[in-house]
Coordinates of C-alpha atoms and ligand atoms in Angstrom, one line a residue:
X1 CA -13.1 -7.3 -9.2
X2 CA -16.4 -8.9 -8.9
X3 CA -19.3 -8.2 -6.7
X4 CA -18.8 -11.7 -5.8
X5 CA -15.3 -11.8 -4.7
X6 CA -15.5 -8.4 -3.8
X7 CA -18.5 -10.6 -1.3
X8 CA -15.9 -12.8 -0.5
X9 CA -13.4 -10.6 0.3
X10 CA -15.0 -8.3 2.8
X11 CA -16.2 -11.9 4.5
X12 CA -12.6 -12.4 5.7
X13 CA -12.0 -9.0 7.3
X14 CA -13.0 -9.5 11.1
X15 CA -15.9 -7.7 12.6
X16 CA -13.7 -5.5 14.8
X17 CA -12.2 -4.2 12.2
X18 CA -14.9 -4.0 9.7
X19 CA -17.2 -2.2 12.0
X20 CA -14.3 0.4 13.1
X21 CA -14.1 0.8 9.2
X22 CA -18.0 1.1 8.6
X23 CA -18.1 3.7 10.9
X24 CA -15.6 6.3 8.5
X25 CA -17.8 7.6 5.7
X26 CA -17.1 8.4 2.5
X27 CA -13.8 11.2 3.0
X28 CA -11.4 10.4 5.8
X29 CA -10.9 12.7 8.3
X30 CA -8.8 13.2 11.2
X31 CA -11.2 13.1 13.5
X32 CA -13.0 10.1 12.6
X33 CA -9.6 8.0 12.1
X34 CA -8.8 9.2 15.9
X35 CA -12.4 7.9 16.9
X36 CA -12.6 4.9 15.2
X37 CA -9.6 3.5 14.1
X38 CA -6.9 4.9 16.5
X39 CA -7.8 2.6 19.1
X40 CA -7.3 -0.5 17.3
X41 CA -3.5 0.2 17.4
X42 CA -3.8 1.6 21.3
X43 CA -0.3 0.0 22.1
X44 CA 1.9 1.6 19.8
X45 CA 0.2 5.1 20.4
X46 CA 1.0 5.2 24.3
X47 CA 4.3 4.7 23.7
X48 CA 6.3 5.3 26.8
X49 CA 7.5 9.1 26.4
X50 CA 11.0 9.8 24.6
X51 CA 13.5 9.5 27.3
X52 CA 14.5 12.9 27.1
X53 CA 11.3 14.7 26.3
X54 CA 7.9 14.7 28.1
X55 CA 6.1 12.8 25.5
X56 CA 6.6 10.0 22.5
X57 CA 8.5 9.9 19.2
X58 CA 6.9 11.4 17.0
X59 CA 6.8 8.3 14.2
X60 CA 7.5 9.2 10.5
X61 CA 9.4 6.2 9.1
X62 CA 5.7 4.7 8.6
X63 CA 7.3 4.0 4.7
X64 CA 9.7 2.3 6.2
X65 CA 8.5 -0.6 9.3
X66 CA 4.3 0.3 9.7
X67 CA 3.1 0.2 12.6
X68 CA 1.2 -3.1 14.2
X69 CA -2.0 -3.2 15.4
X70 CA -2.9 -4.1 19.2
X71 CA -5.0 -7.4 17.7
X72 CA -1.7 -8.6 15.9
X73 CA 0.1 -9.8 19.0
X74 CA -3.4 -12.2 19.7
X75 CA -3.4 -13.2 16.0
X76 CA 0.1 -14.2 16.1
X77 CA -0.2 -15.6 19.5
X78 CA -3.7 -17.6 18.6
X79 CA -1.4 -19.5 15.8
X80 CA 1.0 -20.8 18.5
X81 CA -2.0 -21.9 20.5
X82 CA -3.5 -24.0 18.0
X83 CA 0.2 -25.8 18.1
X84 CA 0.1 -25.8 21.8
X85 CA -3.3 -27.4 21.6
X86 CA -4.0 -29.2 18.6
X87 CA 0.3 -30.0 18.0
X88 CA -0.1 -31.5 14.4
X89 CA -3.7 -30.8 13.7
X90 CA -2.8 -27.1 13.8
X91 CA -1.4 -27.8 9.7
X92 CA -5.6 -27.3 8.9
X93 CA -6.1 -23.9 10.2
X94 CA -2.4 -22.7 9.7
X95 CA -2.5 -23.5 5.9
X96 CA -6.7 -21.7 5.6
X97 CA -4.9 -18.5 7.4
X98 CA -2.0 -19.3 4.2
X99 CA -4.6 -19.4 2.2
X100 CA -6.6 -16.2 3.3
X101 CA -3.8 -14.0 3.2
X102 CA -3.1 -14.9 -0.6
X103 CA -6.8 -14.0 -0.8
X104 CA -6.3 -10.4 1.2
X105 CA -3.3 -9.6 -1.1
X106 CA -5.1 -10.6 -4.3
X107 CA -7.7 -8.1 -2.5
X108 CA -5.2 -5.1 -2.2
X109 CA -4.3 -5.5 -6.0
X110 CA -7.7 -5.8 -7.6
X111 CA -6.7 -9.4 -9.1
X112 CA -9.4 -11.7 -9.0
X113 CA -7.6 -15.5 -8.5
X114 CA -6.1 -15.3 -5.0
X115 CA -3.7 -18.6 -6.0
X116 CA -1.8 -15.9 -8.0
X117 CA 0.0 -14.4 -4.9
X118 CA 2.4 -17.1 -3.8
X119 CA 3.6 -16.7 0.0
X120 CA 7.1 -15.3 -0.2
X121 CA 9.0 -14.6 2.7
X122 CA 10.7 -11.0 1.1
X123 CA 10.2 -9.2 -2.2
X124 CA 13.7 -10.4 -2.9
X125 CA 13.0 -14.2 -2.8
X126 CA 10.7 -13.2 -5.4
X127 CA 12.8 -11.8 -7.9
X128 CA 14.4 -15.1 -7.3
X129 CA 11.7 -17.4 -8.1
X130 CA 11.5 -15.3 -11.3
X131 CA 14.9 -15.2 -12.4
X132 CA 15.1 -18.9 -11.5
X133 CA 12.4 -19.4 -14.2
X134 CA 14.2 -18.0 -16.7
X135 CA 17.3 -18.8 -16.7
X136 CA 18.6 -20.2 -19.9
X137 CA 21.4 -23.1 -20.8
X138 CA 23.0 -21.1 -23.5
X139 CA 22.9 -17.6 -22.3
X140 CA 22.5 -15.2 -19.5
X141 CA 18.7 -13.5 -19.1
X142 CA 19.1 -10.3 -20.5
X143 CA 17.6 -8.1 -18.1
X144 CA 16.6 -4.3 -17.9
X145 CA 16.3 -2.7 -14.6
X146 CA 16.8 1.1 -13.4
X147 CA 19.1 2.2 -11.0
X148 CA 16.3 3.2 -8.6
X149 CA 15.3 -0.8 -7.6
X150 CA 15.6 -1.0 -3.7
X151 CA 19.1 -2.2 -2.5
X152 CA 17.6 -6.2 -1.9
X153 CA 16.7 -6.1 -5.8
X154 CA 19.5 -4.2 -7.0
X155 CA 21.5 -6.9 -5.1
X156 CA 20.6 -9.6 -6.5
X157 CA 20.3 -8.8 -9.9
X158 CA 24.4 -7.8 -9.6
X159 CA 25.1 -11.3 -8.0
X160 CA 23.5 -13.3 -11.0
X161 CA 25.3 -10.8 -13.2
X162 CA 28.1 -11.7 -11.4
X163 CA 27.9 -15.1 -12.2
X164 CA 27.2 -15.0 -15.5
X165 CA 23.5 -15.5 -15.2
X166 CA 22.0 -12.3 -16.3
X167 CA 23.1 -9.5 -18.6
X168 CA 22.0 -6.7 -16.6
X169 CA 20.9 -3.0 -18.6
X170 CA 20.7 -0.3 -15.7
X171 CA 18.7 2.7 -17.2
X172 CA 19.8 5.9 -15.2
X173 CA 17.3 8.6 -14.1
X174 CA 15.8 10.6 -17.3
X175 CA 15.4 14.0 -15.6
X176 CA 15.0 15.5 -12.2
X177 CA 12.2 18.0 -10.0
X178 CA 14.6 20.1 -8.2
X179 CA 17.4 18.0 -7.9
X180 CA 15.5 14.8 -7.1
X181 CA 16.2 12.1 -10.2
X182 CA 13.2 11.1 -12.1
X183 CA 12.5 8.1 -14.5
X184 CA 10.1 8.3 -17.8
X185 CA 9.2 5.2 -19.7
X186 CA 11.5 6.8 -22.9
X187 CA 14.4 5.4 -21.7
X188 CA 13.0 2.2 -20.2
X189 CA 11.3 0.9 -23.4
X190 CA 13.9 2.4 -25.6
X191 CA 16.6 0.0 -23.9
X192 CA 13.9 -2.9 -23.8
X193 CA 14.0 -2.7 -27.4
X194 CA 18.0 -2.1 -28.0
X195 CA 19.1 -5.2 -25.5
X196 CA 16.0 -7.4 -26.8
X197 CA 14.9 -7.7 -23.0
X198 CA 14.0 -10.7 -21.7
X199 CA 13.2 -9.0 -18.4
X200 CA 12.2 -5.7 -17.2
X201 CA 12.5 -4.9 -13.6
X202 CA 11.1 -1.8 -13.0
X203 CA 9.5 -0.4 -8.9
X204 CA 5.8 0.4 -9.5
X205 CA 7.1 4.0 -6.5
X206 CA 10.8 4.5 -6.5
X207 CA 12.1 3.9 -2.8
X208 CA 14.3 6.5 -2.5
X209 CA 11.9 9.4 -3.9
X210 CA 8.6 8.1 -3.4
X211 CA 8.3 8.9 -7.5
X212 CA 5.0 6.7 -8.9
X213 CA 4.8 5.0 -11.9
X214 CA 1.3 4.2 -11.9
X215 CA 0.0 4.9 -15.8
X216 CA 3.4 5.1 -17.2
X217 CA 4.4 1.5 -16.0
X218 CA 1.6 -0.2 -17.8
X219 CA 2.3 1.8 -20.5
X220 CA 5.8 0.9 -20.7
X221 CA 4.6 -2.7 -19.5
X222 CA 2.5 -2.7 -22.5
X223 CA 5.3 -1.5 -24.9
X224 CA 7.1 -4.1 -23.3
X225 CA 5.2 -7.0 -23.9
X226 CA 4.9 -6.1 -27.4
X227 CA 8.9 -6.0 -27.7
X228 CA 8.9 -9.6 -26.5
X229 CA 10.2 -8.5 -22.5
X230 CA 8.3 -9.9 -19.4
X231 CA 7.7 -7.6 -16.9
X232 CA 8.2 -7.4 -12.9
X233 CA 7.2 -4.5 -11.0
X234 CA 8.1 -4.0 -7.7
X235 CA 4.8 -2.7 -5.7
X236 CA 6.2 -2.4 -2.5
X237 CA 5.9 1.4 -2.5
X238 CA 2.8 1.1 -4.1
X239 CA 0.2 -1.6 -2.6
X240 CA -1.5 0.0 0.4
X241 CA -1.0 3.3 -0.6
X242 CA -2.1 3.7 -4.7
X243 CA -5.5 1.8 -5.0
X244 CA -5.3 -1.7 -6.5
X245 CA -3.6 -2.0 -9.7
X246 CA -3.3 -5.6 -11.5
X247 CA -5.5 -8.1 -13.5
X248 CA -8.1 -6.7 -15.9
X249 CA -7.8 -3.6 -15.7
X250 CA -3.9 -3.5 -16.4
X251 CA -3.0 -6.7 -18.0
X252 CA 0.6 -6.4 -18.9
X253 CA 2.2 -6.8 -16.0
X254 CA 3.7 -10.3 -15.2
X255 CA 5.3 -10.7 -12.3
X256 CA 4.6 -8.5 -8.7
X257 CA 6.7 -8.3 -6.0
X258 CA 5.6 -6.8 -2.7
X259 CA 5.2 -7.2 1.1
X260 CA 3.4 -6.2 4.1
X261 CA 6.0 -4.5 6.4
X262 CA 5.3 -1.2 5.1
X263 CA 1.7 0.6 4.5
X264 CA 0.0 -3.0 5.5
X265 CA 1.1 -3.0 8.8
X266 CA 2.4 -6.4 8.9
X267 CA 5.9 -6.3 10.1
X268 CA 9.0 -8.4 8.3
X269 CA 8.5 -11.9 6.7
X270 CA 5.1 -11.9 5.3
X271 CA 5.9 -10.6 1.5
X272 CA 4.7 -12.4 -1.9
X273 CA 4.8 -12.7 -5.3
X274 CA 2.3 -12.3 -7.9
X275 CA 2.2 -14.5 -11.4
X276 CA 0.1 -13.2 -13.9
X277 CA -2.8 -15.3 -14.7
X278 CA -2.2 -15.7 -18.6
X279 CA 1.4 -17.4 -17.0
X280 CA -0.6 -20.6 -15.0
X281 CA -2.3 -23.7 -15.5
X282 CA 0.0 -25.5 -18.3
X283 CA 2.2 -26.0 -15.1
X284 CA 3.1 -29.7 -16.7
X285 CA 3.1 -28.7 -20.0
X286 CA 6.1 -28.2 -21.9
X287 CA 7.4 -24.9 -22.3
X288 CA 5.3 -23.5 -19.3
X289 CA 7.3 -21.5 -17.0
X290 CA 8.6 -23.2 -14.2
X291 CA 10.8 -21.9 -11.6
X292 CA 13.5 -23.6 -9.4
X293 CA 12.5 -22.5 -6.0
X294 CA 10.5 -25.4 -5.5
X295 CA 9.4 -27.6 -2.7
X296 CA 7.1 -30.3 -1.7
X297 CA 3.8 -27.8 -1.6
X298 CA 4.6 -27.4 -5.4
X299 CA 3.7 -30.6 -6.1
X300 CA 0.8 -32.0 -7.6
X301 CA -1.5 -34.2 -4.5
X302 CA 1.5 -33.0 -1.9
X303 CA 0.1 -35.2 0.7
X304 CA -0.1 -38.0 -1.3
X305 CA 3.7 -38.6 -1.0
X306 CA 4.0 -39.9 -4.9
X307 CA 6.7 -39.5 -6.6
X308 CA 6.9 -39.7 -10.3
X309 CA 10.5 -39.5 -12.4
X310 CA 9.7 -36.0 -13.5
X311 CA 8.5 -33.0 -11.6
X312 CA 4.5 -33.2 -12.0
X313 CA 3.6 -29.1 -10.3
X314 CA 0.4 -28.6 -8.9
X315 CA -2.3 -26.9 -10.3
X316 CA -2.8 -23.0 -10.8
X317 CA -0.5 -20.4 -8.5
X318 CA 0.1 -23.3 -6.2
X319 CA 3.2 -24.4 -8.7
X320 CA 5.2 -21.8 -7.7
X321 CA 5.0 -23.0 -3.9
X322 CA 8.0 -23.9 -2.2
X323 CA 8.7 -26.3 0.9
X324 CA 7.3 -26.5 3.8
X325 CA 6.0 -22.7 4.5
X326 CA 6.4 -20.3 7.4
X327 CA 3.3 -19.7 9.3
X328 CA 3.8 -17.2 12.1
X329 CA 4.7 -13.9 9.7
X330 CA 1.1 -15.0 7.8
X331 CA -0.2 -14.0 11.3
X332 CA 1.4 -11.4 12.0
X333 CA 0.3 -9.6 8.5
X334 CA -3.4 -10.5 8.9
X335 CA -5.0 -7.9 10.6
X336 CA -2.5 -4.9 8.7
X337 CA -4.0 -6.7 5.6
X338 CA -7.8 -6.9 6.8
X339 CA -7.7 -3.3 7.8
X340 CA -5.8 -1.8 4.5
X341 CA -8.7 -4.3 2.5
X342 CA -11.4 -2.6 4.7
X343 CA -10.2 1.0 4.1
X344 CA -9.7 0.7 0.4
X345 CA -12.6 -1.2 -0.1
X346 CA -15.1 0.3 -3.2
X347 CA -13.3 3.6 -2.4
X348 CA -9.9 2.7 -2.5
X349 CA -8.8 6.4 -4.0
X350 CA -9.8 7.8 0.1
X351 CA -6.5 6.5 1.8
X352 CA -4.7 8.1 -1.6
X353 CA -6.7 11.2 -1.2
X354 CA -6.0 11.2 2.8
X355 CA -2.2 10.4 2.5
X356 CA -2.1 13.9 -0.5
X357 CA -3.7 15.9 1.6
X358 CA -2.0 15.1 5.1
X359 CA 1.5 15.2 3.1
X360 CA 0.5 18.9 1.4
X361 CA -0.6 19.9 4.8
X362 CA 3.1 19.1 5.7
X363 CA 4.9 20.6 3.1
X364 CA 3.1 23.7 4.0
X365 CA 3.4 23.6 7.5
X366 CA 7.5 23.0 6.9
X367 CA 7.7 25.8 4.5
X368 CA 5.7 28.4 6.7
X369 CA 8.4 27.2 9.6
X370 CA 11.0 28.3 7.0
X371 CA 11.9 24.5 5.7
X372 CA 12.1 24.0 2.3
X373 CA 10.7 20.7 1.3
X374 CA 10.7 19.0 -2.1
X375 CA 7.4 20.5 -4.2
X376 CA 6.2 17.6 -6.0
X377 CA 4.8 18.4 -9.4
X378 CA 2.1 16.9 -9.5
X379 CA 2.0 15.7 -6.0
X380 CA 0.1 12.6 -7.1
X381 CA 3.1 11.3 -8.8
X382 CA 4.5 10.6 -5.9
X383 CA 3.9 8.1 -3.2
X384 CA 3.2 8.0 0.8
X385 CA 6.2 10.1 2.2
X386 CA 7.8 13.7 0.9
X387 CA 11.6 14.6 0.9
X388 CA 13.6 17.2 2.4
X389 CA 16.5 17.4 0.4
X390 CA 20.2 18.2 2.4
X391 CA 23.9 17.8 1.8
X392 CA 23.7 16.0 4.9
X393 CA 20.7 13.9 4.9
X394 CA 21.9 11.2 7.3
X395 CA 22.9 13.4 10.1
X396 CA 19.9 15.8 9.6
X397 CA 17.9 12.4 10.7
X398 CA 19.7 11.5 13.0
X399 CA 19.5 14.7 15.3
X400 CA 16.0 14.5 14.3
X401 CA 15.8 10.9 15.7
X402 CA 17.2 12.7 19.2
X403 CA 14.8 15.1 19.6
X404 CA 12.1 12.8 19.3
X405 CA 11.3 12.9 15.7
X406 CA 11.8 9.3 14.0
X407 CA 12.0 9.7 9.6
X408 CA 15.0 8.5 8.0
X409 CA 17.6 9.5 4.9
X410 CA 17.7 7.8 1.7
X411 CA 20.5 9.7 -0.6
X412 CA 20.5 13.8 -0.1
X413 CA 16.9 13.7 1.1
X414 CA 15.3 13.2 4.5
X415 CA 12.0 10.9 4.1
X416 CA 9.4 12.1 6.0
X417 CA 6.4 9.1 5.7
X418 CA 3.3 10.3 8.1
X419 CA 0.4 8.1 8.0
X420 CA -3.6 7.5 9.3
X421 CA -2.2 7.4 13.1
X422 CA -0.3 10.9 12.3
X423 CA -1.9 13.9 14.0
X424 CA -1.7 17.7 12.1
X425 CA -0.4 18.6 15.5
X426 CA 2.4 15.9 15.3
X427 CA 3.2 17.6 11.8
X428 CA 3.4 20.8 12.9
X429 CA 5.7 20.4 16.2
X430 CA 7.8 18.0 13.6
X431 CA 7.9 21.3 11.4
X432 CA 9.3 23.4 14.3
X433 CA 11.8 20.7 15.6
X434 CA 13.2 20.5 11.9
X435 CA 13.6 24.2 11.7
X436 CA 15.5 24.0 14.7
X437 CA 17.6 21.0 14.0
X438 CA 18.8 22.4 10.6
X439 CA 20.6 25.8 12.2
X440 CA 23.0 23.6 13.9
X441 CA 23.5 20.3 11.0
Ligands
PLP501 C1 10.8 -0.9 -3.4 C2 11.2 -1.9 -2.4 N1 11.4 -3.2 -2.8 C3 11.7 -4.2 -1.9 C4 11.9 -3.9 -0.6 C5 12.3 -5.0 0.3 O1 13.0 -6.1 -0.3 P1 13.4 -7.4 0.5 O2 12.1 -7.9 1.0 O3 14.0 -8.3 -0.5 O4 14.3 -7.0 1.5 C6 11.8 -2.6 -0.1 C7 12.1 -2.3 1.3 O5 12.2 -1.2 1.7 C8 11.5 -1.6 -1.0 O6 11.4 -0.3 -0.6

């Protein structure tokens, strides 16, 4: 990114936020995220206490819903104001926040042109706009995917199978670390090559194990591209938790898929999809990819209301626009997005760093209270929450969940996802609970 729009960039992040951020240092610590950046999400942390213990949930599932900061309930409440006030007029401001959050995203993924993120509202309708770009008269998109895509993608691939629209290739798990399945790029690019791929869908973290792809999936997107496949990765597990991946320095990748409910504290709707920049501006020429989820923001001069016998797209990213979009979610994702932007900034390896050292301090702590957690090997290749594999995983959770201890169960493993607003102490009561728990599941 350059020092320019790395100039840009930090202009958009609000001074409350920046300053709490300034205040850090280089390493984070405990300490100086309970100072400074605890109290920006004051509301969520004085949680009324559990109603059968004498203090809150402890809160685990951050890999699953973040949690919101106090500012997001003004943010989202300013954009209604603006439409109680300024009823029509509100369309200027509403589209710059639009436009701000593509900039913040573009941000998190080190990619300089913030009109490649295009406003989706999940990672799903993504996919979509993809495989709607794709799809072919004479035959069905041949498509390799693993079996470790999140149930959404997974889902839909199976339904245009279904219908005849895609020739799906599921490549299975290559190996496993102590019982947990793990993927290689061997098997990826080996099937991209036998199917002749048009597609490869591939997560940038696996869902269910946290597993990270990182340097393998440009190398298998490189190997890809060379076979003739495009390439979508599904960052969801990654963005906000592995520092920024795209653009120059990892060119291959076409497509990104991601949103902000998770590490970006942003909540549900707010999710996008990036386009490669080597994929826009021929927009109206022929043979350019264009996709069928379309709209009126797609095309070229919108508000001029002309309309010409063939689609003419708008310039750049803004072709793969849709109709009229929803503004509220944008909102609510802005501050999760200026704060993740803020912490990552220049040093976007410290949350990494933080999130490995808080989850080996975990680990330990479970396995000195006599819980055997999953040993990652290398820890770095996996993402923001560890596993605790069981033959019951979804009760273990559950009686978790009523002793005040919120994680969740994804297969035979318990996900445990602690995060910045996670306290050592929290870890190590969680560590004792667990032991407890277990005796009796
Ligand atoms: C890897 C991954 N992709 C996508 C999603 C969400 O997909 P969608 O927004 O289509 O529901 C999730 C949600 O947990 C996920 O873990």
């Amino acid at each position: 990114m350059t020092a320019e729009t790395r100039k840009a960039t930090d202009a958009l992040i609000r001074p409350a936020i920046r300053d709490a951020v300034a205040q850090l240092g280089e390493e984070l610590t405990e300490d100086s995220l309970r100072e400074h950046i605890w109290p920006l999400f004051s509301r969520v942390l004085n949680r009324p206490n559990h109603p059968k213990l004498d203090r809150p949930e402890i809160y685990l599932a951050n890999h699953s819903l973040g949690r919101p900061l106090d500012c997001t309930a003004d943010d989202v409440m300013g954009a209604l104001d603006l439409w109680y006030r300024d009823i029509d007029a509100a369309w200027g401001p509403w589209i710059e926040a639009r436009d701000k959050f593509r900039a913040l995203v573009a941000a998190l993924l080190g990619v300089e042109r913030a009109d490649c993120i295009v406003p989706k509202t999940s990672a799903g309708q993504g996919l979509r706009a993809v495989l709607n770009a794709l799809l072919k008269p004479d035959r069905p998109i041949t498509i390799v995917a693993t079996r470790g895509e999140f149930d959404s993608i997974d889902f839909i691939l199976k339904m245009y199978a279904d219908k005849g629209w895609a020739a799906v290739h599921w490549v299975e798990a290559s190996d496993d670390q102590e019982g947990i399945p793990i993927y290689w790029s061997r098997e990826i690019t080996a099937a991209i090559k036998q199917h002749k791929a048009d597609l490869l869908v591939v997560s940038g973290a696996f869902f269910s194990t946290g597993q990270v792809f990182d340097g393998i999936l440009w190398k298998i997107a490189k190997e890809a591209k060379e076979a003739g496949a495009l390439v979508l990765a599904d960052l969801y597990h990654t963005v906000g938790i592995v520092p920024p991946v795209l653009d120059q320095g990892n060119p291959w990748v076409d497509f990104a898929i991601g949103g902000s409910y998770k590490y970006t504290h942003g909540g549900p709707g707010a999710c996008w999809l990036y386009i490669n920049p080597r994929h826009l501006d021929h927009e109206n020429e022929p043979g350019a990819l264009r996709t069928l989820d379309t709209g009126w923001f797609a095309k070229k001069d919108t508000f001029n209301y002309e309309r010409t016998d063939t689609p003419l797209l708008a310039p750049g990213g803004d072709a793969w626009l849709e109709s009229t979009p929803p503004i509220l979610p944008i909102y609510q994702a802005m501050a999760g997005l200026e704060l993740t932007v803020a912490l990552q900034a220049g040093i976007g390896v410290r949350t990494r760093q933080y999130s490995l050292e808080q989850q080996a301090f975990m680990r330990d702590t479970f396995r000195a209270a006599g819980v055997p957690m999953f040993k990652p090997d290398p820890p770095a290749m996996f993402g923001a929450f560890s596993l605790l594999p069981h033959n019951n995983a979804a009760a273990l959770s559950d009686a978790l969940r009523t002793e005040g201890v919120n994680t969740d169960a994804r297969g035979n493993c318990v996900r445990f996802g602690p995060d910045i607003l996670n306290s050592r102490e929290e870890l190590e009561l969680t560590a004792q609970i667990t032991a407890r728990v277990m005796k009796s599941i």
